[in-house]
Structures are given as C-alpha cells and as structure tokens.
Amino acid sequence: MKARASAHRGSAFAFAGLLLAIAFAPDVARATTLFGLVNTGELFASTNAGVSWSASATIPVRDAVGLEARALASDLYMTSASGTIYRSTDAGANWSAVGTVGASDLVDMAIRADGSLLVLTATGSVFESTDLGVSFVGIATLTGSNFVSFARGAGVRLYALAATGDVYESVDNGLDWTAKSTITASDARRIRSRGSDLFVLTGSGDIYRSQDAATSWAAVGTLSQVGMRGLLAVGSTLYAASKEGHVWSSVDGGASWQIAGSMQQLSLTALASDLPAVTGVEEQVASTIDIGRFHPNPSRDGRVSFTLQFVRDETVTFAVFDLRGRLVASRAPRAYSAGPTLERWDTGLREPGLYFARVTAASGRVGVRRFAVVP
C-alpha cells in the first residue's frame, strides 16, 4: 500500500511539475505553424518557418480568403469568399461550417481583442459575430470600393485596404471608419500589422511600411515578383507568398527578402498563422489589461487570487478556456475603478490541466493569464 501511495504521489508531483513548466513557459502560446490557403480544397502547413510545406487537411471550401486563430493556437476560424465560416478546434486537422455571412464577396477576416469575429467584403461592408461565427450582423459600411484586405492594428484600431492603395482606419473596433491615406499603387493586395507598424504588399511585390498608424507610408523594399498574394507577420519576421505558392521571409522590416520554401501550388490565396488574436504579440501594447500573476499557480481547487490594474474605470467579464479553446468557466460582468484591485475567483475548475483565463473590458482591452490546476 505504501509503495502504491508513493507511486501515486510521485505521478501527481510529476504531473504538477509538467504543468508548472508549461504554465510559466514564455512562448507556449506563440505561433509555430504557418498556413497556406489554396483554392484546391487543401490547407498547407509549415512548422519550420516556411521551409517545407505539407497538406495538413482537406477543407470543404475552395474559395478560402482568410484564416485566424482566436484565443488558442488550436482554435482556428476560416472565411470563404462566398460567405461560409468554418471552425477547427484541433489546429486545422478537421473543419466544420459554423455559420454564414449575408454576403458573397468576402475578402478577409480579423479577430478583435474581445474575441469577436469580423469580416470585410469587397464592397466595404463590415460584419461582426459575437457568438463564435454562428451569426453575423452588419456594423459598418465603408465609403470606398474594391477592398482586398482587412487587419487588426494596435489596441482597438482596424485597417481596411483597397486595391487602389486607399487605406481606411477605425479607432473604435470597426464601428466608424475614415479614409486615412493612399499608397501610390494600383495593385495593393494585403495589409498586416506587426506591433505598431503596418505593412502593405502589392501584387508586383512592393512593400510599404507605416510607423504612424497609416498616416504616411514609405516604400521599404521589393521582392521583384509578380502575382504576390499573401502577407503575414509572425513576431519580428515578415512572410510573403506568390500565387504559385513560393514563400519569402524578411527579418529587417521588409527591406530585404530571402526565399524560404514553396508549396508548389498554382492557386494560393492567402497566408496565415496559428498566433492567437487575443494572446498574441499585438496584446503587448496599450490595449492590454495589467493582470498580476495568479496565486497559487498551480491551484489544487480552482481558486486563484490576482491583481488587476486599470487606467480608467472599466466593466469587465471573466472567462476561462481549456487547451481546445472551449469555454469552461465564466463570471458575470463586474465594474472596477481605476487603479489596482486584488481579485479572488473560485473558477469551479477541479479537472487537472492547463487553462487560459481571459479578462475582457467593455472598452476592448484584454488580458490573458495562464494557470494550471493539479490534483
């Protein structure tokens, strides 16, 4: 009996040690997979920075135009040009249709800091889903036309790009839009953010960069290629891809490019990654809620204490997700005054595992903290 009890305790301690290592690993939520969307019904993936690619899944859509990870790298959403939204909860291996948008000319998608899904049409309509892609409502209509790309910037900013180089900005999570600037290009393809910087890729391979929230743009480099389709920022690295599936990378802000690898496809429509929208590098800006470390971590009964720091009065909601992106605990909205607050929360979780606690403010500010529950 003593030997069995000792073995049980040893297993429990080993499990706790593993969860501790994971809970405090700084890069556990960082993107490790790049995706290539093609119109042949396959999704290509690379786990070595674009050097090699393989078909990771056969998807039920041949007109995919956008893919985003929501709260976890395993929780992926894909939009088709024809308006159907698909979701994968196993890192892209399997996909199922979850909802539709009342439009047939979708060009791109983005996920806000509060986890809401947004899609943009070629004619400038913006639709929002707050129920994980099941239903969408129109929230704005841009005054321009021939839109080709959509991206979330720092904080609550969103950007829309037209093929003519016109860039539109929203500073209130997509409700109101203004024409911000124009890039001297007639074949703009993609707009993406990297921290506070914005990048635009043209079909002919030119790269433009803005460091002042799209007020002004500078040509920073070129790939000297035609038929460019995809642009992606992962950490400090930029990736660009051609329609034929050739992929280049840049580590100096788009000034110089090196060939990384190729999917050897003739119909690539976009590049994407599994970097979660609500826990990614963009959250290291002023849109973040300051959450102190959870104590105890790991927790043996799901009860945790932590500090919250607000720069102004906020009303916030609390939610906990497991590693598959499933909501496993939540709490009704609470109002907080500006300044530090000590918070105690009994999540009710008793199942051992690693979890992600997310605090979302009505203003759009978000904070995420990992914690573990052990036996």
mmCIF file of C-alpha atoms in Angstrom:
data_model
loop_
_atom_site.group_PDB
_atom_site.id
_atom_site.type_symbol
_atom_site.label_atom_id
_atom_site.label_comp_id
_atom_site.label_asym_id
_atom_site.label_seq_id
_atom_site.Cartn_x
_atom_site.Cartn_y
_atom_site.Cartn_z
ATOM 1 C CA MET A 1 0.000 0.000 0.000
ATOM 2 C CA LYS A 2 2.822 2.380 0.869
ATOM 3 C CA ALA A 3 4.551 1.646 -2.423
ATOM 4 C CA ARG A 4 1.307 2.267 -4.329
ATOM 5 C CA ALA A 5 0.640 5.516 -2.433
ATOM 6 C CA SER A 6 4.208 6.628 -3.033
ATOM 7 C CA ALA A 7 3.875 5.903 -6.735
ATOM 8 C CA HIS A 8 0.602 7.833 -6.863
ATOM 9 C CA ARG A 9 2.204 10.806 -5.140
ATOM 10 C CA GLY A 10 5.166 10.574 -7.489
ATOM 11 C CA SER A 11 2.862 10.655 -10.519
ATOM 12 C CA ALA A 12 0.947 13.591 -9.108
ATOM 13 C CA PHE A 13 4.159 15.524 -8.438
ATOM 14 C CA ALA A 14 5.444 14.737 -11.939
ATOM 15 C CA PHE A 15 2.163 15.942 -13.435
ATOM 16 C CA ALA A 16 2.292 19.096 -11.334
ATOM 17 C CA GLY A 17 5.867 19.709 -12.404
ATOM 18 C CA LEU A 18 4.924 19.330 -16.060
ATOM 19 C CA LEU A 19 2.053 21.778 -15.713
ATOM 20 C CA LEU A 20 4.276 24.237 -13.879
ATOM 21 C CA ALA A 21 6.828 24.084 -16.671
ATOM 22 C CA ILE A 22 4.124 24.690 -19.257
ATOM 23 C CA ALA A 23 2.342 27.397 -17.267
ATOM 24 C CA PHE A 24 5.477 29.508 -16.955
ATOM 25 C CA ALA A 25 6.982 28.777 -20.380
ATOM 26 C CA PRO A 26 7.109 32.204 -22.070
ATOM 27 C CA ASP A 27 6.445 31.007 -25.615
ATOM 28 C CA VAL A 28 3.800 28.323 -25.115
ATOM 29 C CA ALA A 29 1.134 30.403 -26.867
ATOM 30 C CA ARG A 30 3.402 31.696 -29.632
ATOM 31 C CA ALA A 31 2.679 30.691 -33.198
ATOM 32 C CA THR A 32 4.564 27.680 -34.516
ATOM 33 C CA THR A 33 2.569 26.882 -37.640
ATOM 34 C CA LEU A 34 2.190 28.841 -40.865
ATOM 35 C CA PHE A 35 -0.752 28.134 -43.151
ATOM 36 C CA GLY A 36 -1.178 28.497 -46.879
ATOM 37 C CA LEU A 37 -4.736 28.803 -48.181
ATOM 38 C CA VAL A 38 -5.234 27.487 -51.702
ATOM 39 C CA ASN A 39 -8.347 27.071 -53.840
ATOM 40 C CA THR A 40 -7.844 23.349 -54.452
ATOM 41 C CA GLY A 41 -9.602 22.256 -51.275
ATOM 42 C CA GLU A 42 -6.407 21.697 -49.281
ATOM 43 C CA LEU A 43 -4.787 23.578 -46.414
ATOM 44 C CA PHE A 44 -0.982 23.598 -46.395
ATOM 45 C CA ALA A 45 1.044 23.970 -43.211
ATOM 46 C CA SER A 46 4.667 24.627 -42.267
ATOM 47 C CA THR A 47 6.169 24.150 -38.820
ATOM 48 C CA ASN A 48 9.695 25.240 -39.771
ATOM 49 C CA ALA A 49 9.267 28.904 -40.730
ATOM 50 C CA GLY A 50 8.089 28.226 -44.263
ATOM 51 C CA VAL A 51 10.967 25.998 -45.382
ATOM 52 C CA SER A 52 8.834 22.923 -46.032
ATOM 53 C CA TRP A 53 5.099 22.579 -46.519
ATOM 54 C CA SER A 54 2.632 19.713 -46.468
ATOM 55 C CA ALA A 55 -1.105 19.349 -46.916
ATOM 56 C CA SER A 56 -2.464 19.298 -43.363
ATOM 57 C CA ALA A 57 -6.136 18.919 -44.196
ATOM 58 C CA THR A 58 -8.651 18.679 -46.992
ATOM 59 C CA ILE A 59 -11.063 21.502 -46.342
ATOM 60 C CA PRO A 60 -14.670 21.734 -47.561
ATOM 61 C CA VAL A 61 -14.075 25.048 -49.305
ATOM 62 C CA ARG A 62 -12.273 26.108 -52.471
ATOM 63 C CA ASP A 63 -12.544 29.867 -52.039
ATOM 64 C CA ALA A 64 -10.900 30.455 -48.647
ATOM 65 C CA VAL A 65 -9.675 34.036 -48.249
ATOM 66 C CA GLY A 66 -8.807 34.374 -44.559
ATOM 67 C CA LEU A 67 -7.785 32.335 -41.512
ATOM 68 C CA GLU A 68 -7.276 33.486 -37.926
ATOM 69 C CA ALA A 69 -6.618 31.858 -34.556
ATOM 70 C CA ARG A 70 -8.884 33.177 -31.822
ATOM 71 C CA ALA A 71 -7.918 32.507 -28.177
ATOM 72 C CA LEU A 72 -5.679 29.479 -28.719
ATOM 73 C CA ALA A 73 -3.455 28.154 -31.483
ATOM 74 C CA SER A 74 -5.802 25.178 -31.818
ATOM 75 C CA ASP A 75 -8.932 27.326 -32.213
ATOM 76 C CA LEU A 76 -8.949 28.430 -35.863
ATOM 77 C CA TYR A 77 -11.520 30.239 -37.999
ATOM 78 C CA MET A 78 -11.617 30.388 -41.775
ATOM 79 C CA THR A 79 -13.781 32.501 -44.045
ATOM 80 C CA SER A 80 -14.670 31.798 -47.646
ATOM 81 C CA ALA A 81 -15.344 34.410 -50.297
ATOM 82 C CA SER A 82 -18.855 33.020 -50.669
ATOM 83 C CA GLY A 83 -19.684 33.773 -47.020
ATOM 84 C CA THR A 84 -19.419 30.497 -45.098
ATOM 85 C CA ILE A 85 -17.447 30.491 -41.845
ATOM 86 C CA TYR A 86 -15.567 27.342 -40.809
ATOM 87 C CA ARG A 87 -14.003 26.421 -37.481
ATOM 88 C CA SER A 88 -11.328 23.968 -36.387
ATOM 89 C CA THR A 89 -10.701 23.130 -32.736
ATOM 90 C CA ASP A 90 -7.805 20.761 -33.441
ATOM 91 C CA ALA A 91 -5.235 23.085 -35.030
ATOM 92 C CA GLY A 92 -6.591 22.747 -38.555
ATOM 93 C CA ALA A 93 -6.857 18.967 -38.923
ATOM 94 C CA ASN A 94 -10.656 18.999 -39.163
ATOM 95 C CA TRP A 95 -13.091 21.750 -40.117
ATOM 96 C CA SER A 96 -16.830 22.261 -39.860
ATOM 97 C CA ALA A 97 -19.149 25.024 -41.035
ATOM 98 C CA VAL A 98 -20.428 27.086 -38.104
ATOM 99 C CA GLY A 99 -22.280 29.969 -39.760
ATOM 100 C CA THR A 100 -22.748 32.197 -42.766
ATOM 101 C CA VAL A 101 -22.434 35.865 -43.612
ATOM 102 C CA GLY A 102 -25.110 37.574 -45.671
ATOM 103 C CA ALA A 103 -22.667 38.437 -48.461
ATOM 104 C CA SER A 104 -20.871 36.612 -51.264
ATOM 105 C CA ASP A 105 -17.831 38.846 -51.788
ATOM 106 C CA LEU A 106 -15.789 38.417 -48.589
ATOM 107 C CA VAL A 107 -12.103 39.310 -48.896
ATOM 108 C CA ASP A 108 -10.584 38.919 -45.413
ATOM 109 C CA MET A 109 -11.238 38.469 -41.710
ATOM 110 C CA ALA A 110 -9.892 39.712 -38.379
ATOM 111 C CA ILE A 111 -10.494 38.921 -34.704
ATOM 112 C CA ARG A 112 -10.811 41.724 -32.192
ATOM 113 C CA ALA A 113 -9.175 41.778 -28.774
ATOM 114 C CA ASP A 114 -12.513 40.806 -27.203
ATOM 115 C CA GLY A 115 -12.681 37.661 -29.363
ATOM 116 C CA SER A 116 -15.362 38.894 -31.776
ATOM 117 C CA LEU A 117 -15.021 37.826 -35.407
ATOM 118 C CA LEU A 118 -15.044 40.490 -38.116
ATOM 119 C CA VAL A 119 -15.214 40.061 -41.895
ATOM 120 C CA LEU A 120 -14.880 42.575 -44.724
ATOM 121 C CA THR A 121 -16.471 42.441 -48.171
ATOM 122 C CA ALA A 122 -15.105 43.805 -51.440
ATOM 123 C CA THR A 123 -17.831 46.448 -51.415
ATOM 124 C CA GLY A 124 -16.873 47.707 -47.944
ATOM 125 C CA SER A 125 -19.381 46.063 -45.608
ATOM 126 C CA VAL A 126 -18.110 45.013 -42.175
ATOM 127 C CA PHE A 127 -19.900 42.182 -40.365
ATOM 128 C CA GLU A 128 -19.435 41.120 -36.752
ATOM 129 C CA SER A 129 -20.041 37.863 -34.887
ATOM 130 C CA THR A 130 -20.079 37.680 -31.093
ATOM 131 C CA ASP A 131 -21.177 34.021 -30.947
ATOM 132 C CA LEU A 132 -18.121 32.245 -32.388
ATOM 133 C CA GLY A 133 -19.113 32.659 -36.009
ATOM 134 C CA VAL A 134 -22.647 31.300 -35.803
ATOM 135 C CA SER A 135 -24.365 34.545 -36.777
ATOM 136 C CA PHE A 136 -23.212 37.885 -38.184
ATOM 137 C CA VAL A 137 -24.648 41.387 -38.218
ATOM 138 C CA GLY A 138 -23.542 44.363 -40.270
ATOM 139 C CA ILE A 139 -21.882 47.054 -38.151
ATOM 140 C CA ALA A 140 -20.412 49.438 -40.750
ATOM 141 C CA THR A 141 -20.160 50.284 -44.438
ATOM 142 C CA LEU A 142 -17.024 51.900 -45.806
ATOM 143 C CA THR A 143 -17.416 54.580 -48.463
ATOM 144 C CA GLY A 144 -14.735 53.160 -50.791
ATOM 145 C CA SER A 145 -14.808 50.197 -53.157
ATOM 146 C CA ASN A 146 -12.744 47.253 -54.378
ATOM 147 C CA PHE A 147 -11.466 46.292 -50.917
ATOM 148 C CA VAL A 148 -8.931 43.480 -50.776
ATOM 149 C CA SER A 149 -7.690 43.146 -47.190
ATOM 150 C CA PHE A 150 -8.524 43.687 -43.534
ATOM 151 C CA ALA A 151 -6.255 43.755 -40.470
ATOM 152 C CA ARG A 152 -6.309 44.495 -36.787
ATOM 153 C CA GLY A 153 -3.740 47.031 -35.601
ATOM 154 C CA ALA A 154 -2.630 48.087 -32.150
ATOM 155 C CA GLY A 155 -5.332 48.336 -29.490
ATOM 156 C CA VAL A 156 -8.820 48.851 -30.905
ATOM 157 C CA ARG A 157 -7.631 50.007 -34.332
ATOM 158 C CA LEU A 158 -8.655 48.223 -37.524
ATOM 159 C CA TYR A 159 -7.493 48.827 -41.073
ATOM 160 C CA ALA A 160 -9.043 48.127 -44.475
ATOM 161 C CA LEU A 161 -7.136 48.221 -47.763
ATOM 162 C CA ALA A 162 -8.495 48.837 -51.265
ATOM 163 C CA ALA A 163 -6.775 47.604 -54.411
ATOM 164 C CA THR A 164 -6.182 51.232 -55.387
ATOM 165 C CA GLY A 165 -3.986 51.740 -52.314
ATOM 166 C CA ASP A 166 -6.547 53.572 -50.211
ATOM 167 C CA VAL A 167 -6.254 52.761 -46.504
ATOM 168 C CA TYR A 168 -9.177 53.192 -44.102
ATOM 169 C CA GLU A 169 -8.944 53.225 -40.323
ATOM 170 C CA SER A 170 -11.311 52.559 -37.435
ATOM 171 C CA VAL A 171 -10.344 53.534 -33.900
ATOM 172 C CA ASP A 172 -13.445 52.104 -32.215
ATOM 173 C CA ASN A 173 -13.333 48.384 -33.059
ATOM 174 C CA GLY A 174 -14.854 48.766 -36.520
ATOM 175 C CA LEU A 175 -17.938 50.883 -35.896
ATOM 176 C CA ASP A 176 -16.757 54.095 -37.574
ATOM 177 C CA TRP A 177 -14.276 54.466 -40.432
ATOM 178 C CA THR A 178 -12.281 57.255 -42.061
ATOM 179 C CA ALA A 179 -10.168 57.371 -45.209
ATOM 180 C CA LYS A 180 -6.698 57.700 -43.668
ATOM 181 C CA SER A 181 -4.185 57.695 -46.517
ATOM 182 C CA THR A 182 -3.355 56.432 -50.007
ATOM 183 C CA ILE A 183 -0.385 54.375 -51.151
ATOM 184 C CA THR A 184 0.824 55.050 -54.680
ATOM 185 C CA ALA A 185 -0.063 51.606 -56.016
ATOM 186 C CA SER A 186 -2.783 50.235 -58.246
ATOM 187 C CA ASP A 187 -2.425 46.585 -57.247
ATOM 188 C CA ALA A 188 -2.440 46.553 -53.432
ATOM 189 C CA ARG A 189 -3.069 43.056 -52.067
ATOM 190 C CA ARG A 190 -2.638 42.700 -48.304
ATOM 191 C CA ILE A 191 -2.296 44.842 -45.195
ATOM 192 C CA ARG A 192 -0.909 43.410 -41.975
ATOM 193 C CA SER A 193 0.299 44.770 -38.636
ATOM 194 C CA ARG A 194 3.416 43.981 -36.631
ATOM 195 C CA GLY A 195 3.121 45.640 -33.268
ATOM 196 C CA SER A 196 2.583 49.335 -34.017
ATOM 197 C CA ASP A 197 3.877 49.051 -37.600
ATOM 198 C CA LEU A 198 1.700 48.447 -40.662
ATOM 199 C CA PHE A 199 2.817 46.778 -43.892
ATOM 200 C CA VAL A 200 1.209 46.623 -47.320
ATOM 201 C CA LEU A 201 2.106 44.168 -50.088
ATOM 202 C CA THR A 202 1.313 44.850 -53.749
ATOM 203 C CA GLY A 203 0.751 42.320 -56.477
ATOM 204 C CA SER A 204 4.068 43.268 -58.060
ATOM 205 C CA GLY A 205 5.967 42.609 -54.818
ATOM 206 C CA ASP A 206 6.483 46.122 -53.450
ATOM 207 C CA ILE A 207 6.450 46.532 -49.660
ATOM 208 C CA TYR A 208 5.227 49.694 -47.948
ATOM 209 C CA ARG A 209 5.530 50.472 -44.242
ATOM 210 C CA SER A 210 3.779 52.909 -41.912
ATOM 211 C CA GLN A 211 5.031 53.728 -38.428
ATOM 212 C CA ASP A 212 2.425 56.369 -37.638
ATOM 213 C CA ALA A 213 -0.893 54.485 -37.735
ATOM 214 C CA ALA A 214 -1.302 54.706 -41.538
ATOM 215 C CA THR A 215 -0.838 58.479 -41.710
ATOM 216 C CA SER A 216 2.154 58.175 -44.030
ATOM 217 C CA TRP A 217 3.821 55.351 -45.952
ATOM 218 C CA ALA A 218 7.331 54.632 -47.193
ATOM 219 C CA ALA A 219 8.466 52.093 -49.782
ATOM 220 C CA VAL A 220 10.885 49.862 -47.871
ATOM 221 C CA GLY A 221 11.662 47.040 -50.282
ATOM 222 C CA THR A 222 10.529 44.817 -53.111
ATOM 223 C CA LEU A 223 10.524 41.139 -53.969
ATOM 224 C CA SER A 224 10.622 41.918 -57.714
ATOM 225 C CA GLN A 225 7.925 39.312 -58.228
ATOM 226 C CA VAL A 226 4.536 39.375 -59.875
ATOM 227 C CA GLY A 227 1.371 37.683 -58.705
ATOM 228 C CA MET A 228 2.017 38.222 -54.988
ATOM 229 C CA ARG A 229 -0.919 37.165 -52.817
ATOM 230 C CA GLY A 230 -0.059 36.619 -49.146
ATOM 231 C CA LEU A 231 1.496 38.732 -46.382
ATOM 232 C CA LEU A 232 1.986 37.675 -42.778
ATOM 233 C CA ALA A 233 3.759 38.968 -39.660
ATOM 234 C CA VAL A 234 4.903 36.493 -37.001
ATOM 235 C CA GLY A 235 6.966 38.060 -34.257
ATOM 236 C CA SER A 236 9.721 40.100 -35.927
ATOM 237 C CA THR A 237 9.549 38.148 -39.207
ATOM 238 C CA LEU A 238 7.520 39.033 -42.278
ATOM 239 C CA TYR A 239 6.420 36.392 -44.770
ATOM 240 C CA ALA A 240 5.171 36.976 -48.306
ATOM 241 C CA ALA A 241 3.889 34.459 -50.841
ATOM 242 C CA SER A 242 3.115 34.362 -54.541
ATOM 243 C CA LYS A 243 0.104 32.848 -56.254
ATOM 244 C CA GLU A 244 2.320 29.866 -57.181
ATOM 245 C CA GLY A 245 2.963 29.128 -53.510
ATOM 246 C CA HIS A 246 6.551 30.387 -53.259
ATOM 247 C CA VAL A 247 7.274 31.876 -49.823
ATOM 248 C CA TRP A 248 9.836 34.532 -48.859
ATOM 249 C CA SER A 249 10.832 35.864 -45.428
ATOM 250 C CA SER A 250 12.247 39.149 -44.148
ATOM 251 C CA VAL A 251 13.747 39.880 -40.736
ATOM 252 C CA ASP A 252 14.549 43.546 -41.377
ATOM 253 C CA GLY A 253 11.095 45.054 -41.782
ATOM 254 C CA GLY A 254 10.677 44.206 -45.456
ATOM 255 C CA ALA A 255 13.903 45.791 -46.722
ATOM 256 C CA SER A 256 15.428 42.504 -47.908
ATOM 257 C CA TRP A 257 13.877 39.104 -48.638
ATOM 258 C CA GLN A 258 15.097 35.528 -48.828
ATOM 259 C CA ILE A 259 13.323 32.553 -50.328
ATOM 260 C CA ALA A 260 12.091 30.292 -47.506
ATOM 261 C CA GLY A 261 10.330 27.466 -49.327
ATOM 262 C CA SER A 262 7.471 26.579 -51.624
ATOM 263 C CA MET A 263 4.100 24.842 -51.537
ATOM 264 C CA GLN A 264 4.371 24.297 -55.311
ATOM 265 C CA GLN A 265 0.757 25.291 -55.801
ATOM 266 C CA LEU A 266 -0.759 27.417 -58.539
ATOM 267 C CA SER A 267 -3.641 28.899 -56.611
ATOM 268 C CA LEU A 268 -2.566 30.349 -53.248
ATOM 269 C CA THR A 269 -4.952 32.969 -51.922
ATOM 270 C CA ALA A 270 -3.529 33.919 -48.516
ATOM 271 C CA LEU A 271 -1.010 33.234 -45.757
ATOM 272 C CA ALA A 272 -1.983 32.802 -42.104
ATOM 273 C CA SER A 273 -0.624 31.527 -38.801
ATOM 274 C CA ASP A 274 -1.825 29.984 -35.553
ATOM 275 C CA LEU A 275 -0.838 33.042 -33.497
ATOM 276 C CA PRO A 276 -3.895 33.640 -31.255
ATOM 277 C CA ALA A 277 -5.501 37.023 -31.828
ATOM 278 C CA VAL A 278 -6.272 37.636 -28.154
ATOM 279 C CA THR A 279 -2.960 36.388 -26.731
ATOM 280 C CA GLY A 280 -0.528 37.344 -29.479
ATOM 281 C CA VAL A 281 2.166 39.967 -29.786
ATOM 282 C CA GLU A 282 -0.377 42.694 -30.506
ATOM 283 C CA GLU A 283 -1.551 42.413 -26.915
ATOM 284 C CA GLN A 284 1.772 43.765 -25.677
ATOM 285 C CA VAL A 285 0.519 47.293 -26.318
ATOM 286 C CA ALA A 286 -1.707 49.775 -24.528
ATOM 287 C CA SER A 287 -4.774 47.620 -25.160
ATOM 288 C CA THR A 288 -3.638 45.114 -22.523
ATOM 289 C CA ILE A 289 -5.206 44.813 -19.074
ATOM 290 C CA ASP A 290 -2.459 44.518 -16.464
ATOM 291 C CA ILE A 291 -3.036 41.183 -14.722
ATOM 292 C CA GLY A 292 -0.727 40.105 -11.925
ATOM 293 C CA ARG A 293 0.468 36.534 -11.512
ATOM 294 C CA PHE A 294 -2.104 34.032 -10.325
ATOM 295 C CA HIS A 295 -1.631 32.674 -6.813
ATOM 296 C CA PRO A 296 -1.433 29.832 -6.202
ATOM 297 C CA ASN A 297 -0.318 28.574 -9.596
ATOM 298 C CA PRO A 298 -0.849 25.710 -9.921
ATOM 299 C CA SER A 299 -4.080 25.634 -7.942
ATOM 300 C CA ARG A 300 -5.423 22.491 -6.336
ATOM 301 C CA ASP A 301 -9.056 23.589 -6.155
ATOM 302 C CA GLY A 302 -9.530 26.130 -8.950
ATOM 303 C CA ARG A 303 -9.378 29.101 -6.573
ATOM 304 C CA VAL A 304 -6.947 31.854 -7.552
ATOM 305 C CA SER A 305 -6.029 35.368 -6.447
ATOM 306 C CA PHE A 306 -4.510 38.056 -8.656
ATOM 307 C CA THR A 307 -4.258 41.814 -9.054
ATOM 308 C CA LEU A 308 -5.945 43.865 -11.772
ATOM 309 C CA GLN A 309 -4.672 47.298 -12.775
ATOM 310 C CA PHE A 310 -6.893 49.681 -14.761
ATOM 311 C CA VAL A 311 -6.002 53.083 -16.161
ATOM 312 C CA ARG A 312 -9.661 54.138 -16.032
ATOM 313 C CA ASP A 313 -12.992 52.859 -14.734
ATOM 314 C CA GLU A 314 -13.919 49.636 -16.530
ATOM 315 C CA THR A 315 -16.624 46.985 -16.636
ATOM 316 C CA VAL A 316 -15.059 43.604 -17.338
ATOM 317 C CA THR A 317 -16.049 39.992 -17.905
ATOM 318 C CA PHE A 318 -14.081 36.887 -16.925
ATOM 319 C CA ALA A 319 -13.766 33.657 -18.917
ATOM 320 C CA VAL A 320 -11.598 30.539 -18.788
ATOM 321 C CA PHE A 321 -10.769 28.341 -21.795
ATOM 322 C CA ASP A 322 -9.148 24.914 -21.913
ATOM 323 C CA LEU A 323 -6.422 23.913 -24.364
ATOM 324 C CA ARG A 324 -9.013 23.077 -27.031
ATOM 325 C CA GLY A 325 -10.466 26.572 -26.870
ATOM 326 C CA ARG A 326 -13.657 25.515 -25.074
ATOM 327 C CA LEU A 327 -15.238 27.907 -22.572
ATOM 328 C CA VAL A 328 -15.114 26.085 -19.210
ATOM 329 C CA ALA A 329 -15.801 28.866 -16.694
ATOM 330 C CA SER A 330 -17.121 32.418 -16.710
ATOM 331 C CA ARG A 331 -18.355 35.154 -14.424
ATOM 332 C CA ALA A 332 -20.857 37.980 -14.837
ATOM 333 C CA PRO A 333 -19.512 41.456 -15.688
ATOM 334 C CA ARG A 334 -18.124 43.490 -12.817
ATOM 335 C CA ALA A 335 -17.361 47.207 -12.522
ATOM 336 C CA TYR A 336 -13.927 48.360 -11.353
ATOM 337 C CA SER A 337 -12.473 51.754 -10.555
ATOM 338 C CA ALA A 338 -9.184 52.973 -11.991
ATOM 339 C CA GLY A 339 -6.149 51.729 -10.106
ATOM 340 C CA PRO A 340 -5.084 48.384 -8.612
ATOM 341 C CA THR A 341 -7.559 45.816 -7.296
ATOM 342 C CA LEU A 342 -6.970 42.482 -5.574
ATOM 343 C CA GLU A 343 -9.331 39.912 -7.068
ATOM 344 C CA ARG A 344 -10.233 36.451 -5.756
ATOM 345 C CA TRP A 345 -12.007 33.992 -8.047
ATOM 346 C CA ASP A 346 -13.252 30.469 -7.473
ATOM 347 C CA THR A 347 -13.349 29.218 -11.062
ATOM 348 C CA GLY A 348 -15.016 25.977 -10.033
ATOM 349 C CA LEU A 349 -12.459 24.000 -12.024
ATOM 350 C CA ARG A 350 -11.374 20.729 -10.457
ATOM 351 C CA GLU A 351 -10.169 18.841 -13.539
ATOM 352 C CA PRO A 352 -6.344 18.874 -13.702
ATOM 353 C CA GLY A 353 -4.978 20.690 -16.735
ATOM 354 C CA LEU A 354 -3.661 23.921 -18.207
ATOM 355 C CA TYR A 355 -6.145 26.783 -18.676
ATOM 356 C CA PHE A 356 -6.236 30.320 -20.082
ATOM 357 C CA ALA A 357 -8.085 32.985 -18.075
ATOM 358 C CA ARG A 358 -9.204 35.981 -20.127
ATOM 359 C CA VAL A 359 -10.345 39.336 -18.742
ATOM 360 C CA THR A 360 -12.202 41.499 -21.285
ATOM 361 C CA ALA A 361 -13.168 45.128 -20.698
ATOM 362 C CA ALA A 362 -16.090 46.875 -22.360
ATOM 363 C CA SER A 363 -13.561 49.274 -23.940
ATOM 364 C CA GLY A 364 -11.974 46.390 -25.849
ATOM 365 C CA ARG A 365 -8.931 45.988 -23.583
ATOM 366 C CA VAL A 366 -7.996 42.368 -22.935
ATOM 367 C CA GLY A 367 -5.685 40.473 -20.613
ATOM 368 C CA VAL A 368 -4.815 36.774 -20.630
ATOM 369 C CA ARG A 369 -3.102 34.735 -17.947
ATOM 370 C CA ARG A 370 -2.237 31.027 -17.981
ATOM 371 C CA PHE A 371 -2.684 28.849 -14.915
ATOM 372 C CA ALA A 372 -2.764 25.180 -14.018
ATOM 373 C CA VAL A 373 -4.997 23.005 -11.859
ATOM 374 C CA VAL A 374 -3.366 19.936 -10.280
ATOM 375 C CA PRO A 375 -4.717 17.001 -8.251
#
